[in-house]
Coordinates of C-alpha atoms in Angstrom, one line a residue:
Chain A
M1 CA 21.6 -16.9 -9.3
K2 CA 20.6 -13.6 -7.9
T3 CA 18.8 -12.8 -11.1
L4 CA 16.9 -16.1 -10.9
H5 CA 16.0 -15.5 -7.3
D6 CA 14.8 -11.9 -7.8
T7 CA 12.8 -12.9 -10.9
G8 CA 11.2 -15.7 -8.9
V9 CA 10.2 -13.4 -6.1
L10 CA 8.8 -10.8 -8.5
F11 CA 7.0 -13.4 -10.6
G12 CA 5.4 -14.8 -7.4
R13 CA 4.1 -11.3 -6.7
L14 CA 2.6 -10.9 -10.2
M15 CA 1.0 -14.3 -10.1
R16 CA -0.7 -13.4 -6.9
H17 CA -2.1 -10.4 -8.7
I18 CA -3.6 -12.7 -11.3
L19 CA -5.0 -15.1 -8.8
R20 CA -6.6 -12.2 -7.0
S21 CA -8.1 -10.9 -10.2
P22 CA -8.9 -14.0 -12.3
D23 CA -11.1 -11.8 -14.5
T24 CA -7.9 -10.8 -16.4
I25 CA -7.6 -14.4 -17.6
I26 CA -11.3 -15.0 -18.1
T27 CA -11.7 -11.8 -20.0
V28 CA -8.8 -12.7 -22.2
A29 CA -10.3 -16.1 -23.0
I30 CA -14.0 -15.1 -23.3
T31 CA -13.8 -12.8 -26.4
P32 CA -11.9 -15.3 -28.5
I33 CA -14.3 -18.0 -27.4
A34 CA -17.2 -15.8 -28.4
I35 CA -15.6 -15.2 -31.8
M36 CA -15.0 -19.0 -32.1
L37 CA -18.7 -19.8 -31.3
L38 CA -19.8 -17.0 -33.7
F39 CA -17.8 -18.4 -36.6
V40 CA -18.4 -22.0 -36.0
F41 CA -22.2 -21.8 -35.4
V42 CA -23.2 -18.7 -37.4
L43 CA -20.8 -17.7 -40.1
G44 CA -18.7 -20.8 -40.6
G45 CA -21.4 -22.7 -42.5
A46 CA -20.8 -20.4 -45.5
I47 CA -17.0 -20.8 -45.4
E48 CA -15.6 -23.7 -47.4
T49 CA -12.6 -25.3 -45.8
E50 CA -11.1 -28.8 -45.9
G51 CA -12.3 -30.8 -43.0
S52 CA -14.4 -29.4 -40.1
Y53 CA -14.5 -25.6 -39.7
V54 CA -13.7 -25.7 -35.9
N55 CA -10.5 -27.6 -36.6
Y56 CA -9.7 -25.0 -39.2
L57 CA -10.5 -22.1 -36.9
V58 CA -8.8 -23.0 -33.5
P59 CA -5.2 -21.9 -34.3
G60 CA -6.4 -18.4 -35.3
I61 CA -8.5 -18.1 -32.2
L62 CA -5.5 -19.0 -30.0
L63 CA -3.5 -16.2 -31.7
I64 CA -6.3 -13.7 -31.1
A65 CA -6.3 -14.7 -27.4
I66 CA -2.6 -14.1 -27.1
A67 CA -2.8 -10.8 -28.9
S68 CA -5.4 -9.6 -26.4
G69 CA -3.8 -11.2 -23.4
I70 CA -0.6 -9.3 -23.7
A71 CA -2.5 -6.1 -23.3
Y72 CA -2.8 -7.0 -19.6
T73 CA 1.0 -7.4 -19.5
A74 CA 1.4 -3.9 -20.8
L75 CA -1.2 -2.7 -18.3
R76 CA 0.5 -4.4 -15.3
L77 CA 3.9 -3.0 -16.2
F78 CA 2.4 0.5 -16.8
A79 CA 0.8 0.3 -13.3
D80 CA 4.1 -0.6 -11.7
V81 CA 5.9 2.3 -13.4
K82 CA 3.1 4.7 -12.7
N83 CA 2.6 4.0 -9.0
G84 CA 6.2 4.2 -8.1
L85 CA 6.8 0.5 -7.3
F86 CA 9.2 0.3 -10.2
E87 CA 11.2 3.2 -8.8
R88 CA 11.4 1.5 -5.5
F89 CA 12.6 -1.7 -7.0
Q90 CA 15.2 0.3 -9.1
S91 CA 16.6 1.8 -6.0
M92 CA 17.0 -1.6 -4.4
P93 CA 19.8 -4.1 -5.0
I94 CA 17.8 -6.1 -7.5
K95 CA 19.0 -7.3 -10.8
R96 CA 17.6 -4.9 -13.4
T97 CA 16.5 -7.5 -15.9
S98 CA 14.5 -9.4 -13.2
L99 CA 11.9 -6.6 -13.1
L100 CA 11.1 -7.2 -16.8
W101 CA 11.5 -10.9 -16.9
A102 CA 9.0 -11.3 -14.0
H103 CA 6.4 -9.6 -16.2
V104 CA 7.4 -11.6 -19.2
L105 CA 7.1 -14.9 -17.3
T106 CA 3.7 -13.9 -15.9
S107 CA 2.5 -13.2 -19.4
L108 CA 3.6 -16.6 -20.6
V109 CA 1.9 -18.4 -17.7
S110 CA -1.4 -16.4 -17.8
N111 CA -1.6 -16.8 -21.6
A112 CA -1.0 -20.5 -21.3
V113 CA -4.0 -20.7 -18.9
S114 CA -6.1 -18.9 -21.5
M115 CA -5.0 -21.3 -24.2
V116 CA -6.0 -24.3 -22.1
L117 CA -9.5 -22.7 -21.4
I118 CA -10.0 -22.0 -25.1
I119 CA -8.9 -25.5 -26.2
L120 CA -11.2 -27.1 -23.6
V121 CA -14.2 -25.1 -25.0
A122 CA -13.1 -26.0 -28.6
L123 CA -13.0 -29.7 -27.7
A124 CA -16.5 -29.4 -26.3
I125 CA -17.8 -28.0 -29.6
G126 CA -16.3 -30.6 -31.8
F127 CA -12.6 -29.7 -32.2
R128 CA -10.8 -33.0 -33.0
P129 CA -7.1 -32.6 -33.4
S130 CA -5.3 -35.7 -34.5
A131 CA -1.9 -34.5 -33.3
G132 CA 0.4 -36.8 -31.3
V133 CA 2.5 -35.9 -28.3
L134 CA 5.4 -34.5 -30.3
A135 CA 3.1 -32.4 -32.5
W136 CA 1.4 -31.0 -29.5
L137 CA 4.8 -30.1 -28.0
A138 CA 5.6 -28.3 -31.2
V139 CA 2.3 -26.5 -31.1
A140 CA 3.0 -25.5 -27.5
G141 CA 6.5 -24.3 -28.4
I142 CA 5.2 -22.1 -31.2
L143 CA 2.5 -20.6 -29.1
V144 CA 5.1 -19.8 -26.4
L145 CA 7.4 -18.2 -29.0
F146 CA 4.5 -16.1 -30.4
T147 CA 3.5 -15.1 -26.8
L148 CA 7.1 -14.2 -26.1
A149 CA 7.4 -12.1 -29.2
L150 CA 4.2 -10.1 -28.5
T151 CA 5.0 -9.9 -24.8
W152 CA 8.2 -8.0 -25.5
L153 CA 6.1 -5.6 -27.7
A154 CA 3.8 -5.2 -24.7
V155 CA 6.8 -4.4 -22.5
I156 CA 7.7 -1.5 -24.8
A157 CA 4.1 -0.2 -24.6
G158 CA 4.0 -0.6 -20.8
L159 CA 7.2 1.2 -20.3
T160 CA 6.5 4.1 -22.7
A161 CA 2.8 4.7 -22.4
R162 CA 1.5 7.9 -20.8
S163 CA -1.9 6.5 -19.9
A164 CA -3.3 3.1 -18.9
E165 CA -5.5 3.2 -22.1
G166 CA -2.5 4.0 -24.2
S167 CA -0.5 1.1 -22.7
S168 CA -3.1 -1.5 -24.0
A169 CA -4.2 0.2 -27.2
F170 CA -1.3 -1.1 -29.2
S171 CA -2.8 -4.6 -29.0
Y172 CA -5.9 -3.7 -31.1
P173 CA -4.2 -4.0 -34.4
L174 CA -2.5 -7.2 -33.3
V175 CA -5.9 -8.7 -32.4
F176 CA -7.2 -7.7 -35.8
L177 CA -4.3 -9.2 -37.7
P178 CA -5.6 -12.8 -37.7
F179 CA -8.8 -11.6 -39.5
I180 CA -6.6 -10.6 -42.5
S181 CA -4.8 -14.0 -42.7
S182 CA -5.6 -17.6 -43.3
A183 CA -7.1 -17.9 -39.8
F184 CA -10.8 -17.6 -40.7
V185 CA -11.0 -18.1 -44.5
P186 CA -8.5 -19.5 -47.0
T187 CA -6.5 -16.6 -48.5
T188 CA -7.4 -17.9 -52.0
T189 CA -10.8 -16.2 -51.7
M190 CA -9.3 -12.7 -51.1
P191 CA -8.7 -9.9 -53.7
A192 CA -5.1 -9.9 -55.0
A193 CA -3.8 -7.0 -52.9
V194 CA -5.3 -8.2 -49.6
R195 CA -4.1 -11.7 -50.4
L196 CA -0.6 -10.5 -50.9
F197 CA -0.7 -8.9 -47.4
A198 CA -2.4 -11.9 -45.9
E199 CA 0.0 -14.4 -47.2
N200 CA 3.1 -12.5 -46.2
Q201 CA 2.2 -11.4 -42.7
P202 CA 3.4 -13.5 -39.7
V203 CA 0.0 -14.8 -38.6
T204 CA -0.7 -16.8 -41.8
S205 CA 2.5 -18.8 -41.5
I206 CA 2.0 -19.4 -37.8
V207 CA -1.7 -20.4 -38.3
N208 CA -0.8 -22.7 -41.2
T209 CA 1.9 -24.4 -39.1
L210 CA -0.3 -24.9 -36.1
R211 CA -3.1 -26.2 -38.3
S212 CA -0.8 -28.7 -40.0
L213 CA 0.6 -29.9 -36.7
L214 CA -2.8 -30.3 -35.1
G215 CA -4.1 -32.2 -38.1
S216 CA -1.0 -34.4 -38.5
Q217 CA -0.2 -32.9 -41.9
P218 CA 3.3 -32.0 -43.1
V219 CA 4.2 -28.5 -42.1
G220 CA 6.3 -27.7 -45.2
S221 CA 8.2 -24.4 -45.3
D222 CA 5.6 -22.7 -43.2
I223 CA 7.2 -23.7 -40.0
A224 CA 10.5 -22.1 -40.9
I225 CA 8.8 -18.8 -41.9
A226 CA 6.7 -19.0 -38.7
L227 CA 9.8 -19.5 -36.5
A228 CA 11.7 -16.8 -38.3
W229 CA 8.9 -14.3 -37.7
C230 CA 8.6 -15.2 -34.0
V231 CA 12.4 -15.0 -33.4
A232 CA 12.8 -11.8 -35.4
I233 CA 9.9 -10.0 -33.6
T234 CA 11.2 -11.2 -30.2
V235 CA 14.8 -9.9 -30.9
V236 CA 13.7 -6.5 -32.2
A237 CA 11.1 -6.0 -29.6
Y238 CA 13.5 -7.1 -26.8
L239 CA 16.2 -4.6 -27.9
C240 CA 13.6 -1.8 -28.2
A241 CA 12.2 -2.7 -24.8
M242 CA 15.6 -2.7 -23.2
R243 CA 16.3 0.7 -24.7
A244 CA 13.0 2.0 -23.4
Y245 CA 13.9 0.5 -20.0
R246 CA 17.3 2.3 -19.8
R247 CA 15.6 5.5 -20.8
L248 CA 13.3 5.2 -17.9
G249 CA 16.2 5.7 -15.5
Chain B
M1 CA 38.1 13.5 5.1
T2 CA 34.7 14.5 6.5
D3 CA 32.0 12.3 8.0
A4 CA 29.8 13.1 5.0
V5 CA 27.5 10.2 4.1
I6 CA 26.2 12.0 1.1
Q7 CA 28.4 14.2 -1.0
V8 CA 27.0 16.1 -4.0
T9 CA 29.3 18.0 -6.3
D10 CA 28.2 20.2 -9.2
L11 CA 25.2 17.9 -10.0
Q12 CA 23.5 18.7 -13.3
K13 CA 20.5 17.4 -15.0
S14 CA 18.3 18.6 -17.8
F15 CA 15.2 17.0 -19.4
T16 CA 13.9 17.2 -22.9
G17 CA 10.6 18.9 -23.1
K18 CA 7.7 18.1 -25.5
K19 CA 9.1 20.2 -28.3
G20 CA 12.6 18.9 -28.0
A21 CA 13.8 21.9 -25.9
R22 CA 16.2 21.1 -23.1
T23 CA 15.2 22.3 -19.7
A24 CA 17.9 22.5 -17.0
V25 CA 16.5 21.2 -13.7
L26 CA 19.7 21.0 -11.8
K27 CA 22.3 23.6 -12.6
G28 CA 25.2 22.6 -10.4
V29 CA 24.0 21.5 -7.0
Y30 CA 26.5 21.1 -4.1
F31 CA 25.8 19.9 -0.6
E32 CA 26.8 17.3 2.0
V33 CA 24.9 15.3 4.5
R34 CA 26.6 14.1 7.6
R35 CA 26.2 10.7 9.3
G36 CA 23.1 10.4 11.5
E37 CA 21.6 13.8 10.7
I38 CA 18.3 14.8 9.2
F39 CA 19.0 17.1 6.3
A40 CA 16.2 18.9 4.6
L41 CA 16.1 19.9 1.0
L42 CA 13.6 22.7 0.9
G43 CA 12.1 24.1 -2.2
S44 CA 9.0 24.8 -4.1
N45 CA 7.5 22.6 -6.8
G46 CA 9.8 22.1 -9.7
A47 CA 12.9 23.3 -7.8
G48 CA 14.6 20.0 -8.6
K49 CA 14.2 18.2 -5.2
T50 CA 12.8 15.0 -6.6
T51 CA 15.3 15.0 -9.4
T52 CA 18.1 15.2 -6.9
V53 CA 16.7 12.4 -4.8
R54 CA 16.2 10.2 -7.8
I55 CA 19.8 10.7 -8.9
L56 CA 21.1 10.0 -5.4
S57 CA 19.0 6.8 -5.1
T58 CA 20.4 5.5 -8.4
V59 CA 17.1 5.6 -10.2
L60 CA 18.1 8.5 -12.6
K61 CA 21.5 9.3 -14.1
A62 CA 22.9 12.8 -13.8
D63 CA 24.2 14.6 -16.9
G64 CA 27.1 16.1 -15.0
G65 CA 28.8 16.4 -11.7
S66 CA 29.1 13.6 -9.2
A67 CA 27.4 12.2 -6.1
Q68 CA 28.7 9.8 -3.5
V69 CA 26.5 7.9 -1.0
C70 CA 28.4 6.1 1.7
G71 CA 31.6 6.6 -0.2
Y72 CA 30.3 5.0 -3.4
D73 CA 29.6 6.8 -6.7
V74 CA 25.9 6.6 -7.5
A75 CA 26.6 6.2 -11.2
R76 CA 29.5 3.8 -11.3
Q77 CA 28.9 1.8 -8.1
A78 CA 25.1 1.8 -8.1
D79 CA 24.9 -1.7 -6.7
K80 CA 26.9 -0.8 -3.6
V81 CA 24.8 2.3 -3.1
R82 CA 21.6 0.3 -3.4
E83 CA 22.6 -2.0 -0.7
R84 CA 22.8 0.9 1.7
I85 CA 19.9 3.1 0.9
S86 CA 16.1 3.1 0.8
L87 CA 13.9 5.4 -1.2
T88 CA 10.5 6.5 0.0
G89 CA 9.2 8.3 -3.1
Q90 CA 6.8 11.2 -3.4
F91 CA 3.9 8.9 -3.9
A92 CA 3.6 5.9 -1.6
A93 CA 5.0 2.9 -3.6
V94 CA 3.1 0.0 -2.2
D95 CA 1.5 -2.9 -4.0
G96 CA -2.3 -2.4 -3.5
M97 CA -3.1 -6.0 -4.6
L98 CA -1.0 -7.4 -1.8
T99 CA -1.7 -7.2 1.9
G100 CA 0.4 -5.0 4.1
R101 CA 2.3 -8.1 5.4
E102 CA 2.9 -9.4 1.9
N103 CA 4.3 -6.1 0.8
L104 CA 6.9 -6.2 3.6
L105 CA 7.7 -9.9 2.9
L106 CA 8.2 -9.0 -0.8
I107 CA 10.8 -6.4 0.0
A108 CA 12.4 -8.5 2.7
R109 CA 12.8 -11.4 0.2
L110 CA 14.2 -9.1 -2.5
R111 CA 16.7 -7.7 0.0
G112 CA 17.7 -11.2 1.2
V113 CA 16.8 -10.6 4.8
A114 CA 17.4 -13.7 7.0
D115 CA 13.9 -14.1 8.6
P116 CA 11.4 -12.2 6.4
A117 CA 8.3 -13.3 8.4
N118 CA 9.7 -12.2 11.7
L119 CA 10.9 -8.8 10.3
A120 CA 7.5 -8.2 8.7
D121 CA 5.6 -8.8 11.9
G122 CA 7.9 -6.6 13.8
L123 CA 7.5 -3.7 11.4
L124 CA 3.8 -4.1 11.3
E125 CA 3.7 -3.9 15.0
R126 CA 6.0 -0.9 15.2
F127 CA 4.0 1.0 12.6
G128 CA 0.6 0.3 14.1
L129 CA -0.4 -1.9 11.1
A130 CA -0.7 -5.3 12.9
G131 CA -4.5 -5.1 12.8
A132 CA -4.5 -4.4 9.1
A133 CA -1.7 -6.9 8.3
H134 CA -3.9 -9.2 6.3
R135 CA -5.9 -6.6 4.5
R136 CA -5.0 -5.6 1.0
A137 CA -3.0 -2.4 0.9
D138 CA -5.4 -0.7 -1.5
T139 CA -8.0 -0.6 1.3
Y140 CA -5.6 1.4 3.6
S141 CA -6.1 5.1 4.4
G142 CA -3.5 7.6 3.1
G143 CA -1.8 7.7 6.5
M144 CA -1.7 3.9 6.7
T145 CA -0.4 3.6 3.2
R146 CA 2.4 6.0 4.0
R147 CA 3.3 4.1 7.2
L148 CA 3.5 0.9 5.2
D149 CA 5.5 2.7 2.6
I150 CA 8.1 3.8 5.2
A151 CA 8.1 0.5 6.9
M152 CA 8.9 -1.1 3.5
S153 CA 11.8 1.3 3.2
L154 CA 13.2 0.2 6.6
V155 CA 13.5 -3.4 5.6
G156 CA 17.2 -4.3 5.6
S157 CA 18.1 -1.4 7.9
P158 CA 19.4 1.1 5.3
T159 CA 22.2 3.5 6.4
V160 CA 20.6 6.3 4.4
L161 CA 16.9 6.9 3.9
F162 CA 15.6 9.3 1.3
L163 CA 12.2 10.7 2.2
D164 CA 10.8 12.6 -0.8
E165 CA 7.9 14.8 0.4
P166 CA 6.8 12.2 2.9
T167 CA 3.9 14.1 4.3
T168 CA 2.4 15.6 1.2
G169 CA -1.3 14.8 1.2
L170 CA -1.4 13.4 4.8
D171 CA -3.7 14.6 7.5
P172 CA -2.1 16.4 10.5
E173 CA -2.1 13.3 12.7
A174 CA -0.5 11.1 10.1
R175 CA 2.0 13.9 9.4
L176 CA 3.0 13.9 13.1
A177 CA 3.4 10.2 13.1
V178 CA 5.8 10.4 10.1
W179 CA 7.8 13.1 11.8
Q180 CA 8.0 11.0 15.0
T181 CA 9.3 8.0 12.9
A182 CA 11.9 10.2 11.2
R183 CA 13.2 11.4 14.5
E184 CA 13.4 7.9 15.9
L185 CA 15.3 6.7 12.9
A186 CA 17.7 9.6 13.1
D187 CA 18.2 8.9 16.8
G188 CA 19.0 5.3 15.9
G189 CA 21.8 6.5 13.5
T190 CA 20.0 6.5 10.2
T191 CA 21.0 9.4 7.9
I192 CA 17.9 11.0 6.4
L193 CA 17.7 13.2 3.4
L194 CA 14.2 14.8 3.5
T195 CA 12.7 16.9 0.7
T196 CA 9.8 19.1 1.6
Q197 CA 8.0 22.2 0.4
Y198 CA 6.8 22.8 3.9
L199 CA 8.9 25.2 5.9
E200 CA 7.6 23.9 9.1
E201 CA 8.5 20.4 8.3
A202 CA 12.2 21.4 7.7
E203 CA 12.1 23.4 10.9
Q204 CA 10.7 20.6 12.9
L205 CA 12.9 17.8 11.8
A206 CA 16.1 18.9 10.2
Q207 CA 19.4 19.7 11.8
R208 CA 20.5 21.3 8.6
I209 CA 18.5 22.8 5.8
A210 CA 19.4 23.6 2.2
I211 CA 17.2 25.7 0.1
L212 CA 17.0 24.5 -3.5
H213 CA 15.8 27.1 -5.9
D214 CA 15.8 27.1 -9.7
G215 CA 18.3 24.3 -9.8
R216 CA 20.8 25.6 -7.3
I217 CA 21.3 25.6 -3.6
I218 CA 20.9 29.2 -2.6
A219 CA 21.2 28.7 1.2
N220 CA 22.5 25.9 3.4
G221 CA 22.9 25.7 7.2
T222 CA 21.3 25.2 10.5
L223 CA 18.0 26.8 11.2
G224 CA 19.8 29.4 13.3
E225 CA 22.3 30.1 10.6
L226 CA 19.5 30.6 8.0
E227 CA 17.7 32.9 10.3
E228 CA 20.8 35.1 10.6
L229 CA 20.6 35.7 6.9
L230 CA 17.4 37.7 7.6
P231 CA 17.4 41.2 9.0
P232 CA 17.4 41.2 12.8
A233 CA 14.0 40.1 14.1
K234 CA 12.0 42.9 15.6
E235 CA 10.1 42.2 18.7
E236 CA 6.4 42.4 18.4
Y237 CA 3.7 41.2 20.7
V238 CA 0.8 39.6 18.9
I239 CA -1.9 37.5 20.5
R240 CA -1.5 34.2 18.8
R241 CA -4.6 32.3 18.2
P242 CA -4.2 28.5 18.0
T243 CA -4.1 27.4 14.5
L244 CA -6.9 25.2 13.2
E245 CA -4.5 22.3 13.1
E246 CA -3.8 22.6 16.9
V247 CA -7.5 22.8 17.6
F248 CA -8.1 19.8 15.4
L249 CA -5.4 17.8 17.1
A250 CA -6.5 18.8 20.6
I251 CA -10.1 17.8 19.9
I252 CA -9.4 14.5 18.4
N253 CA -6.9 13.7 21.2
A254 CA -9.5 14.5 23.7
Q255 CA -11.9 12.2 21.9
Q256 CA -9.5 9.4 21.6
G257 CA -8.0 9.7 25.0
G258 CA -11.2 10.5 26.7
V259 CA -9.4 13.0 29.0
A260 CA -11.8 14.3 31.6
G261 CA -12.6 17.9 31.3
Q262 CA -11.3 18.2 27.8
G263 CA -13.9 16.0 26.1
G264 CA -16.2 18.9 25.6
T265 CA -13.7 21.5 24.7
V266 CA -14.8 23.4 21.7
W267 CA -12.8 26.3 20.5
Q268 CA -14.8 29.5 20.3
G269 CA -12.4 32.0 18.9
G270 CA -14.6 35.2 18.9
A271 CA -12.7 38.4 19.7
A272 CA -15.0 39.2 22.6
E273 CA -14.1 36.0 24.3
Q274 CA -10.4 36.3 23.8
G275 CA -9.6 37.0 27.4
G276 CA -11.8 34.3 28.8
T277 CA -10.6 31.6 26.5
T278 CA -6.9 32.2 26.9
R279 CA -6.5 29.5 29.5
Q280 CA -8.5 27.1 27.4
S281 CA -6.4 27.8 24.3
D282 CA -3.3 27.3 26.3
A283 CA -4.5 23.9 27.3
I284 CA -5.2 23.0 23.7
R285 CA -1.9 24.3 22.6
Q286 CA 0.0 22.4 25.2
D287 CA -1.8 19.3 24.3
A288 CA -1.0 19.9 20.6
T289 CA 2.7 20.6 21.3
A290 CA 3.0 17.6 23.5
R291 CA 2.0 15.5 20.5
Q292 CA 4.7 17.2 18.5
D293 CA 7.2 15.8 20.9
G294 CA 7.7 19.1 22.6
A295 CA 9.9 20.2 19.8
T296 CA 7.8 23.1 18.5
M297 CA 10.2 25.9 17.9
Q298 CA 8.4 29.3 18.1
S299 CA 11.4 31.3 17.0
S300 CA 9.6 34.6 16.8
A301 CA 6.4 35.8 18.3
T302 CA 4.9 36.5 14.9
R303 CA 5.7 33.2 13.4
Q304 CA 2.7 31.2 12.5
N305 CA 2.4 27.6 11.6
S306 CA 2.3 27.4 7.9
A307 CA -1.1 26.4 6.6
Y308 CA -0.9 23.1 4.7
P309 CA -2.6 22.8 1.4
D310 CA -4.2 19.3 1.2
R311 CA -3.3 18.8 -2.3
R312 CA -0.7 20.3 -4.6
A313 CA 0.0 20.3 -8.2
V314 CA 1.7 17.1 -9.4
L315 CA 5.1 17.8 -10.9

């Protein structure tokens, strides 16, 4: 109970931060939206996919947005550690895990807002998903799981970084990962070595699953692989984050 | 059984440096702080003051030795300790994105205070922040930020307050205000462990002073006891010029208070005018000491107020 109460109060504090600097959400949404526009209206014409290219592209764009959104989670956490607020909280009768969970919840909510913004823009430029309510719920669930996995990675970065730049730099390779996956072009067009990587990294299975769900197609084995990746990354990152957290004290 | 609120026994802590080498910061620290007193831990940068405070406030774990706060072990009964203490760290820990009032409400809610709003308003009033209550804390001056920081530490009425270098980086006026607050709290029964690198601060505030040097307490006692460690003072008459700090305080007081006859006082400390300005300098000094609550202890004629560097190297 105490943990829930403390997490709630600290979550309220962080949401206030976001409401007072909405640029953090807008910035997170704008780059993926720009990439989406670039690919749909400039490069996409040369890419052959089944169905409309914007339908093909949206899942990857969402993952890019999450990968860049969690950089702000790392940054907010780093700021709390740096300016002494974390130390103040640690000397107070607050449940220890509440401090981290408040940041994690904030990350989930702010990324969800970015997702909604991107989907609205996508709809405006011709994104036409045929998914029903259940499929949409599954899409939302997978996006939440992916956000959770990357957020715990961000927590490690936020707790261990020595500079603000360092705390968010870890997200660059994550943002890049969708480019070497099935997110933008089918992996069949890639050279063998690249294709091997692309087909076996987490983004491809997640993108394929989202694409199938949104297009009312059977998800096949992709969904199991996608879920396994999300859960595995979450568990490993969570354990490492907790270890980094204990070291802080 | 003593009335010790804080008991530190053989406290040890080392940190791993960049190349894996262990550096011992605390090498067996012993001291006690009694109920309701202001106890100063005096030492230069890197002496281990902050490490000691962080261990006592349950933020950091010691490698060896033990420490009790209010009878509870800081390592094994951290939750009990946390309910009774507040930490005001070396750098003001306020949330710049929130207003002053929201900062206080946040801490009050986390501490489970019965009427957070009422408490926040009371503290804002008491610390002269009522006018800035609805401004974001990152627009506050250094002195205001420190006041808010200390006000946040008072939420929930802690038995023990740790003040880690509370006046570093503050201007003289703000420093006096912090001193005043510390005295009021101690008068109200709060036990205060103060760390400082300023001799004058320890002298002004503390009933007892421990000198922490190179990871050990090398002297511990009242100011009088510490002074007895020195060779007997020799009596010397020196004309004492007011320090720049006293001049500064006197002038801004005159400005703010609009006291007739002092508004135009400007210190002209040339040697030729020394005789003629004595009275004036006395007036200025009295004014300045009055602001220090009449507690200035001039223990020898040659003692001078220590000059305060505005900034210091960060640990």
